[in-house]
PDB file of C-alpha atoms and ligand atoms in Angstrom:
ATOM      1  CA  MET A  27     105.816 100.067  46.889  1.00  0.00           C
ATOM      2  CA  PRO A  28     104.620 102.965  49.034  1.00  0.00           C
ATOM      3  CA  ASN A  29     106.811 104.064  51.905  1.00  0.00           C
ATOM      4  CA  ILE A  30     105.317 104.707  55.331  1.00  0.00           C
ATOM      5  CA  THR A  31     107.056 106.643  58.065  1.00  0.00           C
ATOM      6  CA  PHE A  32     106.331 105.858  61.674  1.00  0.00           C
ATOM      7  CA  ILE A  33     107.487 108.352  64.295  1.00  0.00           C
ATOM      8  CA  ASP A  34     107.365 107.264  67.919  1.00  0.00           C
ATOM      9  CA  ALA A  35     106.519 109.331  70.998  1.00  0.00           C
ATOM     10  CA  HIS A  36     110.205 110.182  71.454  1.00  0.00           C
ATOM     11  CA  GLY A  37     110.556 111.475  67.890  1.00  0.00           C
ATOM     12  CA  GLU A  38     112.425 108.473  66.534  1.00  0.00           C
ATOM     13  CA  SER A  39     111.449 107.814  62.922  1.00  0.00           C
ATOM     14  CA  ARG A  40     111.365 104.611  60.885  1.00  0.00           C
ATOM     15  CA  THR A  41     110.502 104.484  57.242  1.00  0.00           C
ATOM     16  CA  VAL A  42     109.425 101.122  55.836  1.00  0.00           C
ATOM     17  CA  GLU A  43     108.086  99.760  52.581  1.00  0.00           C
ATOM     18  CA  ALA A  44     104.414  98.845  52.583  1.00  0.00           C
ATOM     19  CA  GLU A  45     102.443  96.527  50.355  1.00  0.00           C
ATOM     20  CA  THR A  46      99.583  98.151  48.492  1.00  0.00           C
ATOM     21  CA  GLY A  47      96.380  96.599  49.805  1.00  0.00           C
ATOM     22  CA  SER A  48      97.736  95.748  53.235  1.00  0.00           C
ATOM     23  CA  THR A  49      97.064  97.988  56.226  1.00  0.00           C
ATOM     24  CA  VAL A  50      99.251 100.415  58.160  1.00  0.00           C
ATOM     25  CA  MET A  51      99.014  98.124  61.168  1.00  0.00           C
ATOM     26  CA  GLU A  52     100.116  95.047  59.193  1.00  0.00           C
ATOM     27  CA  THR A  53     103.026  97.046  57.832  1.00  0.00           C
ATOM     28  CA  ALA A  54     104.098  98.019  61.318  1.00  0.00           C
ATOM     29  CA  ILE A  55     103.924  94.449  62.624  1.00  0.00           C
ATOM     30  CA  ARG A  56     105.698  92.997  59.623  1.00  0.00           C
ATOM     31  CA  ASN A  57     108.552  95.481  60.087  1.00  0.00           C
ATOM     32  CA  ALA A  58     108.701  95.194  63.876  1.00  0.00           C
ATOM     33  CA  VAL A  59     107.852  98.872  64.336  1.00  0.00           C
ATOM     34  CA  PRO A  60     107.454  99.440  68.084  1.00  0.00           C
ATOM     35  CA  GLY A  61     104.443 101.198  69.593  1.00  0.00           C
ATOM     36  CA  ILE A  62     101.704  99.241  67.812  1.00  0.00           C
ATOM     37  CA  GLU A  63     100.413  96.184  69.615  1.00  0.00           C
ATOM     38  CA  ALA A  64      97.408  95.176  67.479  1.00  0.00           C
ATOM     39  CA  GLU A  65      96.050  92.702  70.034  1.00  0.00           C
ATOM     40  CA  CYS A  66      92.961  91.818  68.002  1.00  0.00           C
ATOM     41  CA  GLY A  67      94.847  91.223  64.797  1.00  0.00           C
ATOM     42  CA  GLY A  68      93.086  93.912  62.799  1.00  0.00           C
ATOM     43  CA  ALA A  69      89.438  93.201  63.670  1.00  0.00           C
ATOM     44  CA  CYS A  70      88.765  96.743  64.864  1.00  0.00           C
ATOM     45  CA  ALA A  71      88.147  95.349  68.336  1.00  0.00           C
ATOM     46  CA  CYS A  72      91.066  96.408  70.573  1.00  0.00           C
ATOM     47  CA  ALA A  73      92.249  99.967  69.844  1.00  0.00           C
ATOM     48  CA  THR A  74      95.904  99.014  70.482  1.00  0.00           C
ATOM     49  CA  CYS A  75      96.931  99.975  66.966  1.00  0.00           C
ATOM     50  CA  HIS A  76      96.165 103.677  67.521  1.00  0.00           C
ATOM     51  CA  VAL A  77      98.140 106.187  65.486  1.00  0.00           C
ATOM     52  CA  TYR A  78      98.035 109.893  64.755  1.00  0.00           C
ATOM     53  CA  VAL A  79      97.965 110.686  61.050  1.00  0.00           C
ATOM     54  CA  ASP A  80     100.237 113.563  60.123  1.00  0.00           C
ATOM     55  CA  ASP A  81      98.239 116.767  59.410  1.00  0.00           C
ATOM     56  CA  ALA A  82      99.452 116.777  55.748  1.00  0.00           C
ATOM     57  CA  TRP A  83      97.902 113.324  55.226  1.00  0.00           C
ATOM     58  CA  THR A  84      94.562 113.427  57.039  1.00  0.00           C
ATOM     59  CA  ALA A  85      92.565 114.412  53.963  1.00  0.00           C
ATOM     60  CA  ALA A  86      94.178 111.673  51.811  1.00  0.00           C
ATOM     61  CA  VAL A  87      93.700 109.004  54.463  1.00  0.00           C
ATOM     62  CA  GLY A  88      90.118 110.040  55.172  1.00  0.00           C
ATOM     63  CA  PRO A  89      87.990 109.875  58.309  1.00  0.00           C
ATOM     64  CA  ALA A  90      87.296 106.895  60.511  1.00  0.00           C
ATOM     65  CA  GLU A  91      84.171 104.781  59.939  1.00  0.00           C
ATOM     66  CA  PRO A  92      81.587 104.827  62.780  1.00  0.00           C
ATOM     67  CA  MET A  93      82.667 101.405  64.129  1.00  0.00           C
ATOM     68  CA  GLU A  94      86.273 102.630  64.286  1.00  0.00           C
ATOM     69  CA  GLU A  95      85.150 105.843  65.968  1.00  0.00           C
ATOM     70  CA  ASP A  96      83.440 103.816  68.712  1.00  0.00           C
ATOM     71  CA  MET A  97      86.571 101.706  69.245  1.00  0.00           C
ATOM     72  CA  LEU A  98      88.746 104.804  69.407  1.00  0.00           C
ATOM     73  CA  ASP A  99      86.909 105.752  72.584  1.00  0.00           C
ATOM     74  CA  PHE A 100      89.004 103.062  74.285  1.00  0.00           C
ATOM     75  CA  ALA A 101      92.323 104.414  73.009  1.00  0.00           C
ATOM     76  CA  PHE A 102      94.718 106.513  75.062  1.00  0.00           C
ATOM     77  CA  ASP A 103      95.035 110.280  74.377  1.00  0.00           C
ATOM     78  CA  VAL A 104      92.707 110.441  71.365  1.00  0.00           C
ATOM     79  CA  ARG A 105      93.083 113.496  69.118  1.00  0.00           C
ATOM     80  CA  PRO A 106      91.240 114.767  66.011  1.00  0.00           C
ATOM     81  CA  ASN A 107      93.763 112.996  63.777  1.00  0.00           C
ATOM     82  CA  SER A 108      93.581 109.697  65.651  1.00  0.00           C
ATOM     83  CA  ARG A 109      92.975 106.532  63.590  1.00  0.00           C
ATOM     84  CA  LEU A 110      93.223 102.822  64.180  1.00  0.00           C
ATOM     85  CA  SER A 111      96.034 101.740  61.887  1.00  0.00           C
ATOM     86  CA  CYS A 112      94.385  98.386  61.078  1.00  0.00           C
ATOM     87  CA  GLN A 113      91.616 100.382  59.371  1.00  0.00           C
ATOM     88  CA  ILE A 114      93.931 102.354  57.066  1.00  0.00           C
ATOM     89  CA  ARG A 115      94.383 100.416  53.869  1.00  0.00           C
ATOM     90  CA  ILE A 116      97.504 101.349  51.894  1.00  0.00           C
ATOM     91  CA  ARG A 117      97.077 102.700  48.396  1.00  0.00           C
ATOM     92  CA  ASP A 118      99.787 103.814  46.001  1.00  0.00           C
ATOM     93  CA  ASP A 119      98.810 107.450  46.505  1.00  0.00           C
ATOM     94  CA  LEU A 120      99.627 107.102  50.230  1.00  0.00           C
ATOM     95  CA  ASP A 121     103.333 106.808  49.379  1.00  0.00           C
ATOM     96  CA  GLY A 122     105.148 108.997  51.918  1.00  0.00           C
ATOM     97  CA  LEU A 123     102.443 108.712  54.550  1.00  0.00           C
ATOM     98  CA  ILE A 124     103.595 109.763  58.045  1.00  0.00           C
ATOM     99  CA  VAL A 125     101.917 108.460  61.203  1.00  0.00           C
ATOM    100  CA  ARG A 126     102.923 108.932  64.833  1.00  0.00           C
ATOM    101  CA  THR A 127     102.485 106.382  67.532  1.00  0.00           C
ATOM    102  CA  PRO A 128     101.134 107.409  70.936  1.00  0.00           C
ATOM    103  CA  GLU A 129     103.103 107.291  74.194  1.00  0.00           C
ATOM    104  CA  ARG A 130     101.259 104.093  75.009  1.00  0.00           C
ATOM    105  CA  GLN A 131      98.438 101.920  73.677  1.00  0.00           C
ATOM    106  CA  GLY A 132      95.200 101.098  75.474  1.00  0.00           C
TER     107      GLY A 132
HETATM  108  S1  FES B  23      94.429  95.800  65.637  1.00  0.00           S
HETATM  109 FE1  FES B  23      92.808  95.798  67.052  1.00  0.00          FE
HETATM  110  S2  FES B  23      91.684  97.579  66.493  1.00  0.00           S
HETATM  111 FE2  FES B  23      93.357  97.584  65.143  1.00  0.00          FE
END
């Protein structure tokens, strides 16, 4: 199973096992990773699952779809590597993925 590392705004890091086919958001919720609220449950309708994809992983993860881009406008402190974690589906080749959570959601 792929490992995903979440680093919070204070630099604290948590590495958890993810299920291939699930999303980064679902993995965070299942493992009680703080910093991701996911109010809409993964429907790309809340922007409270915002993460920053580590620079080394942005190409592998790929860009946001237009609908996700629109929703990211509602996120706090959006950067070029911002993504909504409910829209990142985990594949085996994302083993080792690093994402950072923002200081706050929404
Ligand atoms: S969980 Fe609501 S947009 Fe991702």
